[in-house]
Amino acid sequence: MSTPEPAETTPTAPAAPVSHAHPRFAEALAELGLQVEVRRFPDATRTAVEAAAAVGCELSEIVKSLVFTADGVPVLVLMDGSSRVDVELVRRELGAQKVKRADADLVRETTGYAIGGVPPFGHATRTRVLADRRLLDHAVVWAAAGTPHTVFPLDPKTLIAHAGATVADVREPAK
C-alpha cells in the first residue's frame, strides 16, 4: 500500500486590505493614489460632535461636507466641525443672488452619499467646492469616508487640493 502523494499547494496571494469606506469613495481614493486609514466606528459619526468623540480629536479638526445651492446650482462647502457656514459670505464669494441649504435628496443626487457620510471628494457629480480657511489651522483633519460610520485623516492642504476647493472665509463670526 503506497502513501498518497501530498496535495499540491499553490501560494495564495495576500488578501487585499478591507476598506471600510463607501465603495465609491474607496474607488476615488484609489484613483487619486491616496492611501489613508479609513476608520469605522460602531456608533454613528454622522455629526461633527459624534465624529470628534469617536476619533478623540478636537471638534474643529472634523471636516463637515455641506451641500448648498447657489442660484439653484449645488455647491459643496467644507467647514470645520466647530463652526457654522455664513450663507451670506458664501453668496458673496460665489457672486450668487441666493444661497440656501440643500435638502437630503439633492445632497444624495449631487454627491452620491447620504447626509452624515458625505466625503470632501469622490462625488457622483463635479461640484464647485469652497473650503473655509480655518481648516488650514490644523496639521490633520478628519472627514467622512462615505458612510455615517466612517472617517479618515488627511492633512488639510491635501484634502482641499483633492476636493478641488477654493479656500475662502465663509465661517460665521464667533459670537
mmCIF file of C-alpha atoms in Angstrom:
data_model
loop_
_atom_site.group_PDB
_atom_site.id
_atom_site.type_symbol
_atom_site.label_atom_id
_atom_site.label_comp_id
_atom_site.label_asym_id
_atom_site.label_seq_id
_atom_site.Cartn_x
_atom_site.Cartn_y
_atom_site.Cartn_z
ATOM 1 C CA MET A 1 0.000 0.000 0.000
ATOM 2 C CA SER A 2 1.561 3.258 -1.014
ATOM 3 C CA THR A 3 1.299 6.519 0.812
ATOM 4 C CA PRO A 4 -0.769 9.088 -1.052
ATOM 5 C CA GLU A 5 1.140 11.918 -2.600
ATOM 6 C CA PRO A 6 0.790 15.191 -0.691
ATOM 7 C CA ALA A 7 -1.645 17.540 -2.317
ATOM 8 C CA GLU A 8 -0.027 20.160 -4.438
ATOM 9 C CA THR A 9 -0.074 23.512 -2.757
ATOM 10 C CA THR A 10 -0.120 26.795 -4.522
ATOM 11 C CA PRO A 11 0.878 30.004 -2.856
ATOM 12 C CA THR A 12 -2.028 32.269 -2.132
ATOM 13 C CA ALA A 13 -1.958 35.955 -2.821
ATOM 14 C CA PRO A 14 -2.220 38.146 0.243
ATOM 15 C CA ALA A 15 -5.732 39.303 0.871
ATOM 16 C CA ALA A 16 -6.487 42.831 -0.211
ATOM 17 C CA PRO A 17 -6.919 45.150 2.753
ATOM 18 C CA VAL A 18 -10.520 45.576 3.773
ATOM 19 C CA SER A 19 -11.729 49.097 3.197
ATOM 20 C CA HIS A 20 -14.385 50.455 5.484
ATOM 21 C CA ALA A 21 -15.017 53.324 3.076
ATOM 22 C CA HIS A 22 -18.081 53.521 0.858
ATOM 23 C CA PRO A 23 -17.170 51.722 -2.421
ATOM 24 C CA ARG A 24 -17.424 54.947 -4.492
ATOM 25 C CA PHE A 25 -15.133 56.746 -2.055
ATOM 26 C CA ALA A 26 -12.690 53.800 -1.923
ATOM 27 C CA GLU A 27 -12.556 53.980 -5.731
ATOM 28 C CA ALA A 28 -11.894 57.745 -5.593
ATOM 29 C CA LEU A 29 -9.044 57.192 -3.120
ATOM 30 C CA ALA A 30 -7.510 54.559 -5.418
ATOM 31 C CA GLU A 31 -7.855 56.797 -8.498
ATOM 32 C CA LEU A 32 -6.101 59.608 -6.627
ATOM 33 C CA GLY A 33 -3.373 57.257 -5.364
ATOM 34 C CA LEU A 34 -4.259 58.155 -1.786
ATOM 35 C CA GLN A 35 -3.655 55.598 0.926
ATOM 36 C CA VAL A 36 -5.489 56.667 4.044
ATOM 37 C CA GLU A 37 -6.615 54.779 7.101
ATOM 38 C CA VAL A 38 -10.396 54.682 7.000
ATOM 39 C CA ARG A 39 -11.735 54.068 10.491
ATOM 40 C CA ARG A 40 -15.137 52.509 11.092
ATOM 41 C CA PHE A 41 -16.973 53.042 14.354
ATOM 42 C CA PRO A 42 -19.892 51.009 15.716
ATOM 43 C CA ASP A 43 -21.686 54.190 16.724
ATOM 44 C CA ALA A 44 -22.538 56.791 14.125
ATOM 45 C CA THR A 45 -20.126 59.586 13.260
ATOM 46 C CA ARG A 46 -22.774 61.436 11.265
ATOM 47 C CA THR A 47 -22.399 64.704 13.210
ATOM 48 C CA ALA A 48 -19.168 66.576 13.883
ATOM 49 C CA VAL A 49 -19.688 66.081 17.637
ATOM 50 C CA GLU A 50 -20.127 62.307 17.209
ATOM 51 C CA ALA A 51 -17.089 62.088 14.911
ATOM 52 C CA ALA A 52 -14.827 64.084 17.260
ATOM 53 C CA ALA A 53 -15.882 61.932 20.229
ATOM 54 C CA ALA A 54 -15.227 58.706 18.286
ATOM 55 C CA VAL A 55 -11.849 59.834 16.937
ATOM 56 C CA GLY A 56 -10.766 61.566 20.141
ATOM 57 C CA CYS A 57 -9.891 64.868 18.479
ATOM 58 C CA GLU A 58 -10.942 68.493 18.776
ATOM 59 C CA LEU A 59 -14.279 69.393 17.208
ATOM 60 C CA SER A 60 -12.520 71.888 14.921
ATOM 61 C CA GLU A 61 -10.442 69.019 13.436
ATOM 62 C CA ILE A 62 -13.566 67.462 11.900
ATOM 63 C CA VAL A 63 -14.445 68.463 8.325
ATOM 64 C CA LYS A 64 -18.122 68.942 7.606
ATOM 65 C CA SER A 65 -19.013 68.484 3.924
ATOM 66 C CA LEU A 66 -22.159 70.568 3.472
ATOM 67 C CA VAL A 67 -24.155 70.999 0.287
ATOM 68 C CA PHE A 68 -25.874 74.288 -0.513
ATOM 69 C CA THR A 69 -27.449 75.670 -3.647
ATOM 70 C CA ALA A 70 -26.282 78.943 -5.130
ATOM 71 C CA ASP A 71 -28.919 80.245 -7.538
ATOM 72 C CA GLY A 72 -30.161 76.643 -7.755
ATOM 73 C CA VAL A 73 -26.731 75.117 -8.529
ATOM 74 C CA PRO A 74 -25.233 72.733 -5.921
ATOM 75 C CA VAL A 75 -22.035 73.828 -4.185
ATOM 76 C CA LEU A 76 -20.097 71.954 -1.508
ATOM 77 C CA VAL A 77 -18.715 73.843 1.485
ATOM 78 C CA LEU A 78 -16.009 72.256 3.644
ATOM 79 C CA MET A 79 -16.224 73.664 7.175
ATOM 80 C CA ASP A 80 -14.512 72.806 10.448
ATOM 81 C CA GLY A 81 -16.726 70.973 12.928
ATOM 82 C CA SER A 82 -16.857 73.747 15.499
ATOM 83 C CA SER A 83 -18.061 76.438 13.073
ATOM 84 C CA ARG A 84 -21.153 77.264 11.061
ATOM 85 C CA VAL A 85 -21.331 78.375 7.433
ATOM 86 C CA ASP A 86 -22.286 82.006 6.859
ATOM 87 C CA VAL A 87 -24.531 81.757 3.780
ATOM 88 C CA GLU A 88 -24.131 85.478 3.093
ATOM 89 C CA LEU A 89 -20.344 85.045 2.836
ATOM 90 C CA VAL A 90 -20.868 82.045 0.536
ATOM 91 C CA ARG A 91 -23.260 84.117 -1.580
ATOM 92 C CA ARG A 92 -20.692 86.919 -1.909
ATOM 93 C CA GLU A 93 -17.834 84.510 -2.624
ATOM 94 C CA LEU A 94 -19.820 82.901 -5.445
ATOM 95 C CA GLY A 95 -21.426 86.106 -6.716
ATOM 96 C CA ALA A 96 -24.825 84.438 -6.346
ATOM 97 C CA GLN A 97 -28.214 86.020 -5.766
ATOM 98 C CA LYS A 98 -29.473 83.349 -3.362
ATOM 99 C CA VAL A 99 -27.779 80.616 -1.314
ATOM 100 C CA LYS A 100 -29.636 78.052 0.742
ATOM 101 C CA ARG A 101 -29.035 74.659 2.350
ATOM 102 C CA ALA A 102 -29.725 71.683 0.053
ATOM 103 C CA ASP A 103 -32.272 69.081 1.082
ATOM 104 C CA ALA A 104 -31.367 65.417 1.661
ATOM 105 C CA ASP A 105 -32.493 64.324 -1.817
ATOM 106 C CA LEU A 106 -30.329 66.925 -3.557
ATOM 107 C CA VAL A 107 -27.341 66.038 -1.347
ATOM 108 C CA ARG A 108 -27.630 62.363 -2.350
ATOM 109 C CA GLU A 109 -28.250 63.210 -6.027
ATOM 110 C CA THR A 110 -25.258 65.574 -6.166
ATOM 111 C CA THR A 111 -22.732 63.622 -4.118
ATOM 112 C CA GLY A 112 -23.950 60.033 -4.195
ATOM 113 C CA TYR A 113 -23.892 59.922 -0.393
ATOM 114 C CA ALA A 114 -26.390 60.443 2.407
ATOM 115 C CA ILE A 115 -26.142 63.384 4.799
ATOM 116 C CA GLY A 116 -23.822 62.415 7.643
ATOM 117 C CA GLY A 117 -21.451 60.486 5.397
ATOM 118 C CA VAL A 118 -20.580 62.936 2.612
ATOM 119 C CA PRO A 119 -16.812 62.942 1.977
ATOM 120 C CA PRO A 120 -14.981 66.012 0.663
ATOM 121 C CA PHE A 121 -14.351 64.398 -2.766
ATOM 122 C CA GLY A 122 -15.294 61.303 -4.753
ATOM 123 C CA HIS A 123 -18.769 62.550 -5.609
ATOM 124 C CA ALA A 124 -21.254 61.401 -8.234
ATOM 125 C CA THR A 125 -21.083 64.784 -9.979
ATOM 126 C CA ARG A 126 -18.465 67.502 -10.239
ATOM 127 C CA THR A 127 -19.455 70.337 -7.952
ATOM 128 C CA ARG A 128 -17.914 73.685 -7.094
ATOM 129 C CA VAL A 129 -16.225 73.441 -3.675
ATOM 130 C CA LEU A 130 -15.356 76.103 -1.121
ATOM 131 C CA ALA A 131 -13.134 75.259 1.866
ATOM 132 C CA ASP A 132 -13.132 77.527 4.866
ATOM 133 C CA ARG A 133 -9.665 78.899 5.619
ATOM 134 C CA ARG A 134 -9.802 77.700 9.259
ATOM 135 C CA LEU A 135 -9.315 74.106 8.110
ATOM 136 C CA LEU A 136 -5.687 75.065 7.427
ATOM 137 C CA ASP A 137 -5.169 75.753 11.154
ATOM 138 C CA HIS A 138 -4.663 72.017 11.766
ATOM 139 C CA ALA A 139 -1.944 69.511 10.900
ATOM 140 C CA VAL A 140 -4.553 66.781 10.342
ATOM 141 C CA VAL A 141 -8.310 66.899 9.840
ATOM 142 C CA TRP A 142 -10.875 64.090 9.813
ATOM 143 C CA ALA A 143 -13.617 63.749 7.199
ATOM 144 C CA ALA A 144 -16.396 61.290 6.378
ATOM 145 C CA ALA A 145 -15.467 58.356 4.152
ATOM 146 C CA GLY A 146 -18.862 57.948 2.522
ATOM 147 C CA THR A 147 -20.859 56.392 5.357
ATOM 148 C CA PRO A 148 -22.211 57.685 8.680
ATOM 149 C CA HIS A 149 -19.834 55.300 10.498
ATOM 150 C CA THR A 150 -16.513 56.008 8.760
ATOM 151 C CA VAL A 151 -13.905 58.756 8.831
ATOM 152 C CA PHE A 152 -10.369 59.244 7.558
ATOM 153 C CA PRO A 153 -7.475 61.568 8.458
ATOM 154 C CA LEU A 154 -5.624 63.766 5.988
ATOM 155 C CA ASP A 155 -3.613 66.939 6.085
ATOM 156 C CA PRO A 156 -5.932 69.815 5.146
ATOM 157 C CA LYS A 157 -3.862 71.092 2.199
ATOM 158 C CA THR A 158 -4.036 67.681 0.518
ATOM 159 C CA LEU A 159 -7.743 67.331 1.314
ATOM 160 C CA ILE A 160 -8.515 70.772 -0.135
ATOM 161 C CA ALA A 161 -6.428 70.063 -3.243
ATOM 162 C CA HIS A 162 -8.152 66.734 -3.947
ATOM 163 C CA ALA A 163 -11.555 68.322 -3.374
ATOM 164 C CA GLY A 164 -10.646 70.965 -5.955
ATOM 165 C CA ALA A 165 -11.706 73.554 -3.404
ATOM 166 C CA THR A 166 -11.201 77.284 -3.371
ATOM 167 C CA VAL A 167 -10.069 78.474 0.067
ATOM 168 C CA ALA A 168 -12.349 81.223 1.356
ATOM 169 C CA ASP A 169 -13.581 82.818 4.562
ATOM 170 C CA VAL A 170 -17.157 81.516 4.803
ATOM 171 C CA ARG A 171 -17.471 80.880 8.547
ATOM 172 C CA GLU A 172 -19.981 82.688 10.721
ATOM 173 C CA PRO A 173 -18.194 85.134 13.012
ATOM 174 C CA ALA A 174 -17.823 83.960 16.614
ATOM 175 C CA LYS A 175 -20.458 85.418 18.883
#
